[in-house]
Amino acid sequence: MRDQHTVSDALTFLDTAYATRTTDLKKSIRLGRKALSIAQNAKDTGLVIQCLNRLSLFYMITGSQKQALRHARHAIRLCEQTGNRKGIAEAHYNIGSVYYKSNNFDQGLKHLLASLRLYRELNDSIQIARVQKSLGTVYEYIGDQRNAGKAYEEAVRIGKRKNDLNLISNAYNPLSGIYLKKGNIKKAAQLINEAIEMKTQTGDTRGMAFSIYGRAKVCMAQGIYDRAQSDLLLALSMHREAGDKLGTGMALYRLGMLFKQQGDPVQAERHFSEALELSRKYTMAFIGFKSNYQLYLLHKAGGDRLAAMSYLEAYLEQKEQVISTQTLKIIEQYELIFREEAIQKKLQSEREKAAIIIKKDRAEQLARVKQDFLSTMSHEIRTPLNAVTSIATLLRGRADQDNGQLLDALDFASSSLLMLVNNILDFTRLEEQKVILHEKPVDLTRLTRQLYQTYLKMAEEKGLHLQLDVQGIDGLAFLTDEIRLHQVLANLLGNAIKYTDTGRISLHVSRKPVDDVFDELSFSVKDTGVGIAPENQEAIFENFYQPPSVTTRPQGGSGLGLAIVKKLLGVFGTEIHLRSARGKGSVFSFSLRLKRVAAPVSTADGQAYHLQGKKVLLAEDNMINAMVAMKLLSRQGIICEHAANGNEAVEKAASLQFDYILMDIHMPQMNGFDAAKEIRSQKKLNKETPIFALTADVTAKHEKDYQQYFAGFLAKPIQVDHIFQAMEDYTD
Ligand code: ADP
C-alpha cells in the first residue's frame, strides 16, 4: 500500500499532521511517520528533513524527549550535508525546546539562540517570533523578566505586522503572566482576554488551553476561585485530549495551588501528586521539584513528618540538579546573550541609518524632478498661451460689441491662466533663488491704472466697488522692476476680489520722501471680505497653503499666490504685513524704498507710439507666435522681417540694418543668446542695434552671462504694449 503513495501525498500528510497537532497529536505523529517513510523511499532528502523536524516537534509536545532529540539531530546531519540552513534552524528550535522543557535551560538557551541567529540571517520573521516566544519562556524560568518581556514583545510586534493572530496571542499568554507577577492585574487580564478572543477566531485548541490556563491564574489573583477552578479543569481536559503533557502537568500543579489556597489539602495533595507522577514519567523536572516542594509543605502542615522529609529530600535533590548546576551555566550563557543583543542593536541602528540616507536622497531627487517638471510644463503652456492672448488682441480691432464682450472674457480667462502659469514658474525659480530684479524707470501712476483697468471688470462682475487711491506720485518715476511689482499687486488684488463678496476693494499708494535720492512708497490692498482668522495669518504665506475647508470653497486656487508675494517682496528687500479679522476684511501692505529718477515719457492709456516706419527683425521659431507678433507690430506701422531661427537671424542682421531686434531665446539650430552674441560681434551692420530678448524663461540661469548683449528682457507671452514701450524707452 505504502509504495503507492507519492511525494505529493507525503506533503499532504505532513500538512495535515501539522494542522492537527493542536487537536490530536497522536494522529499528527502517525501521519508524520507515514510521510517520513514515503520521503525516505523516494530518496527526497528535503522532504525527509521536513518530516524529521515535524516529528521532532510532535514528540516534543507529547513529552517524548528522546524521540524528539533523535529526529532533530538526524535532521541537522542531513541539512549540513545539503546546506539547508532553514532546516538546521528548525532543528535547533526543536532541540532547544526539548531541553528547556526538561529544565535543561542552558542547552535550551544555546539551541534557541542558534535558531534565532539563523532565522535572522534568513530574515524569516514568523519563525523569529516563534523562537522569541520560546526564549521568553526560558528567560522567565531563570528569573529574567526583563529579557522575557522583550522577547515576547518582539513576537507580538511581528505578529501584528504579519497580522498573525496565533503569533500575537501565543505571546500575549506569557506577557499576561509577567504583568501578573509585576502586580498589574488589570493589564494581565486585558492581555489574556484578548488572547482568548484571538484563539477563538483561529481555532487553535492547544493555544486556547494555555490561554484559559492563563485566565485561571488571573482569576486566582483576583480571588475569583470558582472561575479559576472551572478554567483550570477545562484547560486540563483540553490538554489531556490533545496529549500535551507539559500543559497537563502545568494545569495539575496550578489546580493543586488553587485547592491549597482555598484550604482543601486533600484535593491539593491529589493534584500535586498527579503532577509529580507525570513529571517523573516525562522528565519535566521543573514541575516535579515544585510539586515535591508543595507536597513537603502540605505534609509538614498535616503533621506527617516522615512523608514531609522524603518530599523535602526529593525536592532538594532535584533543585540542586536543576537549579544550581544550571545557574552557573546560565551565567556563562548570559554573556553570550548580551553580546548577541549588542550586535543586533548595532546592526539595527546601521540598517536604520542606511534607510534614512536612502530616504533623504530620494526626497531630494524627487524635489528636483518636481521643480524641473514645473519649469518645463509652465514654459510649454506659456508658448500656446502666447498665441491665444496675441490673437485676442488682434481680433479686438475687428470685433463688434457682442464679440468684444466675448473677447473680454477670453482676455480675462487667458490673463488668469497666465498669472497662474507665471506663479508656478516663479515659484520654482524663487525656490531655487534664481529671481533677480530688472530695474528700470517705472511710472507708478501708469502701473496702478493698468492694474485698476484689469481688475475693474472682475470686481464689477461680483458687484464690488474697486477704488484706486494714489497720492503724490503723479509725474514721477522710480527705479524698480515693473513686472515683479505688477505681479505682487496683481496677486493681492486678485485675492482681495476672490475673498470678498460685498463691499469694496481699494489699492492705496502713497509716497514719503526719505532723502534727496530715495522715497518710501507705501502700498496697500484693502478689502471688506471674509477676513483671515488670527491662527491662519502666518500659514497663508506658506507654499501651497489652502484653508481647511478647501474642498467646499467656491473660489478654488493654487495656494501659491501669497507664498510668491512673500518671496518676491523678500527679493525686493522688504516684507508683507497683514491686518485682518474674520468677517471684517483684510489689509495687505508693504513699503519699498525706491530711487527717484527722471520720469519716462508719459504713455497714458491709448497713447500712440512713435514707431512708424521702424524696421524690426523678429527671430521666432513658432510660426503662430511670429505671425501674430508681426500683425501686432505692423499696426504701429512697424516694418517687420522674420527669422525662423538663430542662424537666419544672424544672416539677416548681416545684410540689413534694423532699428530693433526682437530675439526669441529658445530656437532650433542656434538659440537667441548665441545669435545675439554673433550679431554683436559683427563688423558694421547692427553692431549697436538694441536687441530685446523674448523669453518664456527657464533660461534665466544664463541671463547673467548674456545680459551684456541685450537691451532688455521681455516676458512671453508677448504683451505688445510692453514691446512698444521698451522700444520707445530705449530710443528716449
Ligand atoms: P489661493 O490660490 O488659495 O488663493 P494664496 O496663496 O493666494 O492661494 O492664498 C492663500 C490663502 O490665504 C487663500 O486660500 C485664502 O484662504 C487666504 N487669503 C488670501 N488672501 C485673502 C484675502 N484677501 N481675504 C481672505 N483670505 C485670503
PDB file of N, CA, C and O in Angstrom, residues 434-463:
ATOM      1  N   LYS A 434      16.542  82.026  -7.956  1.00  0.00           N
ATOM      2  CA  LYS A 434      17.077  82.437  -9.248  1.00  0.00           C
ATOM      3  C   LYS A 434      16.472  83.740  -9.752  1.00  0.00           C
ATOM      4  O   LYS A 434      16.733  84.149 -10.869  1.00  0.00           O
ATOM      5  N   VAL A 435      15.589  84.338  -8.933  1.00  0.00           N
ATOM      6  CA  VAL A 435      14.939  85.540  -9.422  1.00  0.00           C
ATOM      7  C   VAL A 435      15.821  86.759  -9.151  1.00  0.00           C
ATOM      8  O   VAL A 435      16.248  86.974  -8.019  1.00  0.00           O
ATOM      9  N   ILE A 436      16.119  87.489 -10.215  1.00  0.00           N
ATOM     10  CA  ILE A 436      16.825  88.762  -9.990  1.00  0.00           C
ATOM     11  C   ILE A 436      15.948  89.893 -10.533  1.00  0.00           C
ATOM     12  O   ILE A 436      15.167  89.679 -11.468  1.00  0.00           O
ATOM     13  N   LEU A 437      16.090  91.050  -9.945  1.00  0.00           N
ATOM     14  CA  LEU A 437      15.231  92.160 -10.376  1.00  0.00           C
ATOM     15  C   LEU A 437      15.858  92.868 -11.575  1.00  0.00           C
ATOM     16  O   LEU A 437      17.075  93.023 -11.643  1.00  0.00           O
ATOM     17  N   HIS A 438      14.978  93.227 -12.535  1.00  0.00           N
ATOM     18  CA  HIS A 438      15.445  94.040 -13.660  1.00  0.00           C
ATOM     19  C   HIS A 438      14.899  95.439 -13.451  1.00  0.00           C
ATOM     20  O   HIS A 438      13.726  95.686 -13.686  1.00  0.00           O
ATOM     21  N   GLU A 439      15.753  96.316 -13.003  1.00  0.00           N
ATOM     22  CA  GLU A 439      15.259  97.653 -12.647  1.00  0.00           C
ATOM     23  C   GLU A 439      15.315  98.593 -13.839  1.00  0.00           C
ATOM     24  O   GLU A 439      16.265  98.551 -14.636  1.00  0.00           O
ATOM     25  N   LYS A 440      14.297  99.409 -13.937  1.00  0.00           N
ATOM     26  CA  LYS A 440      14.289 100.487 -14.934  1.00  0.00           C
ATOM     27  C   LYS A 440      13.288 101.526 -14.445  1.00  0.00           C
ATOM     28  O   LYS A 440      12.519 101.243 -13.516  1.00  0.00           O
ATOM     29  N   PRO A 441      13.294 102.700 -15.016  1.00  0.00           N
ATOM     30  CA  PRO A 441      12.365 103.721 -14.517  1.00  0.00           C
ATOM     31  C   PRO A 441      10.917 103.277 -14.735  1.00  0.00           C
ATOM     32  O   PRO A 441      10.563 102.853 -15.830  1.00  0.00           O
ATOM     33  N   VAL A 442      10.121 103.365 -13.691  1.00  0.00           N
ATOM     34  CA  VAL A 442       8.734 102.905 -13.793  1.00  0.00           C
ATOM     35  C   VAL A 442       7.797 104.038 -13.378  1.00  0.00           C
ATOM     36  O   VAL A 442       8.007 104.684 -12.348  1.00  0.00           O
ATOM     37  N   ASP A 443       6.793 104.228 -14.213  1.00  0.00           N
ATOM     38  CA  ASP A 443       5.765 105.219 -13.898  1.00  0.00           C
ATOM     39  C   ASP A 443       4.685 104.516 -13.075  1.00  0.00           C
ATOM     40  O   ASP A 443       3.869 103.772 -13.617  1.00  0.00           O
ATOM     41  N   LEU A 444       4.708 104.759 -11.772  1.00  0.00           N
ATOM     42  CA  LEU A 444       3.785 104.032 -10.895  1.00  0.00           C
ATOM     43  C   LEU A 444       2.327 104.400 -11.148  1.00  0.00           C
ATOM     44  O   LEU A 444       1.417 103.602 -10.953  1.00  0.00           O
ATOM     45  N   THR A 445       2.107 105.622 -11.593  1.00  0.00           N
ATOM     46  CA  THR A 445       0.733 106.030 -11.888  1.00  0.00           C
ATOM     47  C   THR A 445       0.169 105.161 -13.005  1.00  0.00           C
ATOM     48  O   THR A 445      -0.946 104.650 -12.933  1.00  0.00           O
ATOM     49  N   ARG A 446       1.005 104.988 -14.039  1.00  0.00           N
ATOM     50  CA  ARG A 446       0.551 104.171 -15.162  1.00  0.00           C
ATOM     51  C   ARG A 446       0.340 102.720 -14.723  1.00  0.00           C
ATOM     52  O   ARG A 446      -0.649 102.074 -15.057  1.00  0.00           O
ATOM     53  N   LEU A 447       1.289 102.222 -13.929  1.00  0.00           N
ATOM     54  CA  LEU A 447       1.196 100.833 -13.475  1.00  0.00           C
ATOM     55  C   LEU A 447      -0.092 100.591 -12.682  1.00  0.00           C
ATOM     56  O   LEU A 447      -0.825  99.629 -12.920  1.00  0.00           O
ATOM     57  N   THR A 448      -0.399 101.521 -11.762  1.00  0.00           N
ATOM     58  CA  THR A 448      -1.593 101.305 -10.939  1.00  0.00           C
ATOM     59  C   THR A 448      -2.857 101.452 -11.770  1.00  0.00           C
ATOM     60  O   THR A 448      -3.832 100.732 -11.563  1.00  0.00           O
ATOM     61  N   ARG A 449      -2.829 102.342 -12.753  1.00  0.00           N
ATOM     62  CA  ARG A 449      -4.023 102.488 -13.605  1.00  0.00           C
ATOM     63  C   ARG A 449      -4.272 101.226 -14.416  1.00  0.00           C
ATOM     64  O   ARG A 449      -5.408 100.794 -14.597  1.00  0.00           O
ATOM     65  N   GLN A 450      -3.179 100.678 -14.899  1.00  0.00           N
ATOM     66  CA  GLN A 450      -3.295  99.427 -15.670  1.00  0.00           C
ATOM     67  C   GLN A 450      -3.928  98.328 -14.806  1.00  0.00           C
ATOM     68  O   GLN A 450      -4.827  97.615 -15.231  1.00  0.00           O
ATOM     69  N   LEU A 451      -3.435  98.227 -13.579  1.00  0.00           N
ATOM     70  CA  LEU A 451      -3.977  97.228 -12.662  1.00  0.00           C
ATOM     71  C   LEU A 451      -5.464  97.466 -12.419  1.00  0.00           C
ATOM     72  O   LEU A 451      -6.276  96.551 -12.409  1.00  0.00           O
ATOM     73  N   TYR A 452      -5.776  98.738 -12.237  1.00  0.00           N
ATOM     74  CA  TYR A 452      -7.172  99.106 -11.981  1.00  0.00           C
ATOM     75  C   TYR A 452      -8.051  98.662 -13.143  1.00  0.00           C
ATOM     76  O   TYR A 452      -9.087  98.028 -12.955  1.00  0.00           O
ATOM     77  N   GLN A 453      -7.577  98.975 -14.368  1.00  0.00           N
ATOM     78  CA  GLN A 453      -8.340  98.584 -15.561  1.00  0.00           C
ATOM     79  C   GLN A 453      -8.550  97.069 -15.607  1.00  0.00           C
ATOM     80  O   GLN A 453      -9.624  96.577 -15.881  1.00  0.00           O
ATOM     81  N   THR A 454      -7.478  96.349 -15.312  1.00  0.00           N
ATOM     82  CA  THR A 454      -7.545  94.887 -15.403  1.00  0.00           C
ATOM     83  C   THR A 454      -8.543  94.317 -14.409  1.00  0.00           C
ATOM     84  O   THR A 454      -9.299  93.408 -14.722  1.00  0.00           O
ATOM     85  N   TYR A 455      -8.536  94.846 -13.191  1.00  0.00           N
ATOM     86  CA  TYR A 455      -9.349  94.211 -12.145  1.00  0.00           C
ATOM     87  C   TYR A 455     -10.748  94.810 -11.996  1.00  0.00           C
ATOM     88  O   TYR A 455     -11.579  94.279 -11.278  1.00  0.00           O
ATOM     89  N   LEU A 456     -10.968  95.935 -12.685  1.00  0.00           N
ATOM     90  CA  LEU A 456     -12.268  96.589 -12.562  1.00  0.00           C
ATOM     91  C   LEU A 456     -13.396  95.650 -12.984  1.00  0.00           C
ATOM     92  O   LEU A 456     -14.393  95.467 -12.273  1.00  0.00           O
ATOM     93  N   LYS A 457     -13.202  95.018 -14.148  1.00  0.00           N
ATOM     94  CA  LYS A 457     -14.235  94.143 -14.680  1.00  0.00           C
ATOM     95  C   LYS A 457     -14.548  93.000 -13.717  1.00  0.00           C
ATOM     96  O   LYS A 457     -15.684  92.685 -13.416  1.00  0.00           O
ATOM     97  N   MET A 458     -13.487  92.437 -13.186  1.00  0.00           N
ATOM     98  CA  MET A 458     -13.621  91.302 -12.269  1.00  0.00           C
ATOM     99  C   MET A 458     -14.391  91.721 -11.015  1.00  0.00           C
ATOM    100  O   MET A 458     -15.272  91.013 -10.529  1.00  0.00           O
ATOM    101  N   ALA A 459     -14.085  92.926 -10.518  1.00  0.00           N
ATOM    102  CA  ALA A 459     -14.752  93.412  -9.307  1.00  0.00           C
ATOM    103  C   ALA A 459     -16.220  93.691  -9.600  1.00  0.00           C
ATOM    104  O   ALA A 459     -17.108  93.291  -8.843  1.00  0.00           O
ATOM    105  N   GLU A 460     -16.457  94.372 -10.733  1.00  0.00           N
ATOM    106  CA  GLU A 460     -17.839  94.743 -11.068  1.00  0.00           C
ATOM    107  C   GLU A 460     -18.721  93.518 -11.242  1.00  0.00           C
ATOM    108  O   GLU A 460     -19.885  93.520 -10.849  1.00  0.00           O
ATOM    109  N   GLU A 461     -18.140  92.489 -11.817  1.00  0.00           N
ATOM    110  CA  GLU A 461     -18.917  91.267 -12.003  1.00  0.00           C
ATOM    111  C   GLU A 461     -19.423  90.702 -10.686  1.00  0.00           C
ATOM    112  O   GLU A 461     -20.475  90.080 -10.603  1.00  0.00           O
ATOM    113  N   LYS A 462     -18.660  90.928  -9.609  1.00  0.00           N
ATOM    114  CA  LYS A 462     -19.085  90.439  -8.292  1.00  0.00           C
ATOM    115  C   LYS A 462     -19.870  91.504  -7.526  1.00  0.00           C
ATOM    116  O   LYS A 462     -20.191  91.327  -6.352  1.00  0.00           O
ATOM    117  N   GLY A 463     -20.116  92.640  -8.203  1.00  0.00           N
ATOM    118  CA  GLY A 463     -20.846  93.726  -7.554  1.00  0.00           C
ATOM    119  C   GLY A 463     -20.004  94.455  -6.521  1.00  0.00           C
ATOM    120  O   GLY A 463     -20.519  95.054  -5.575  1.00  0.00           O
TER     121      GLY A 463
END
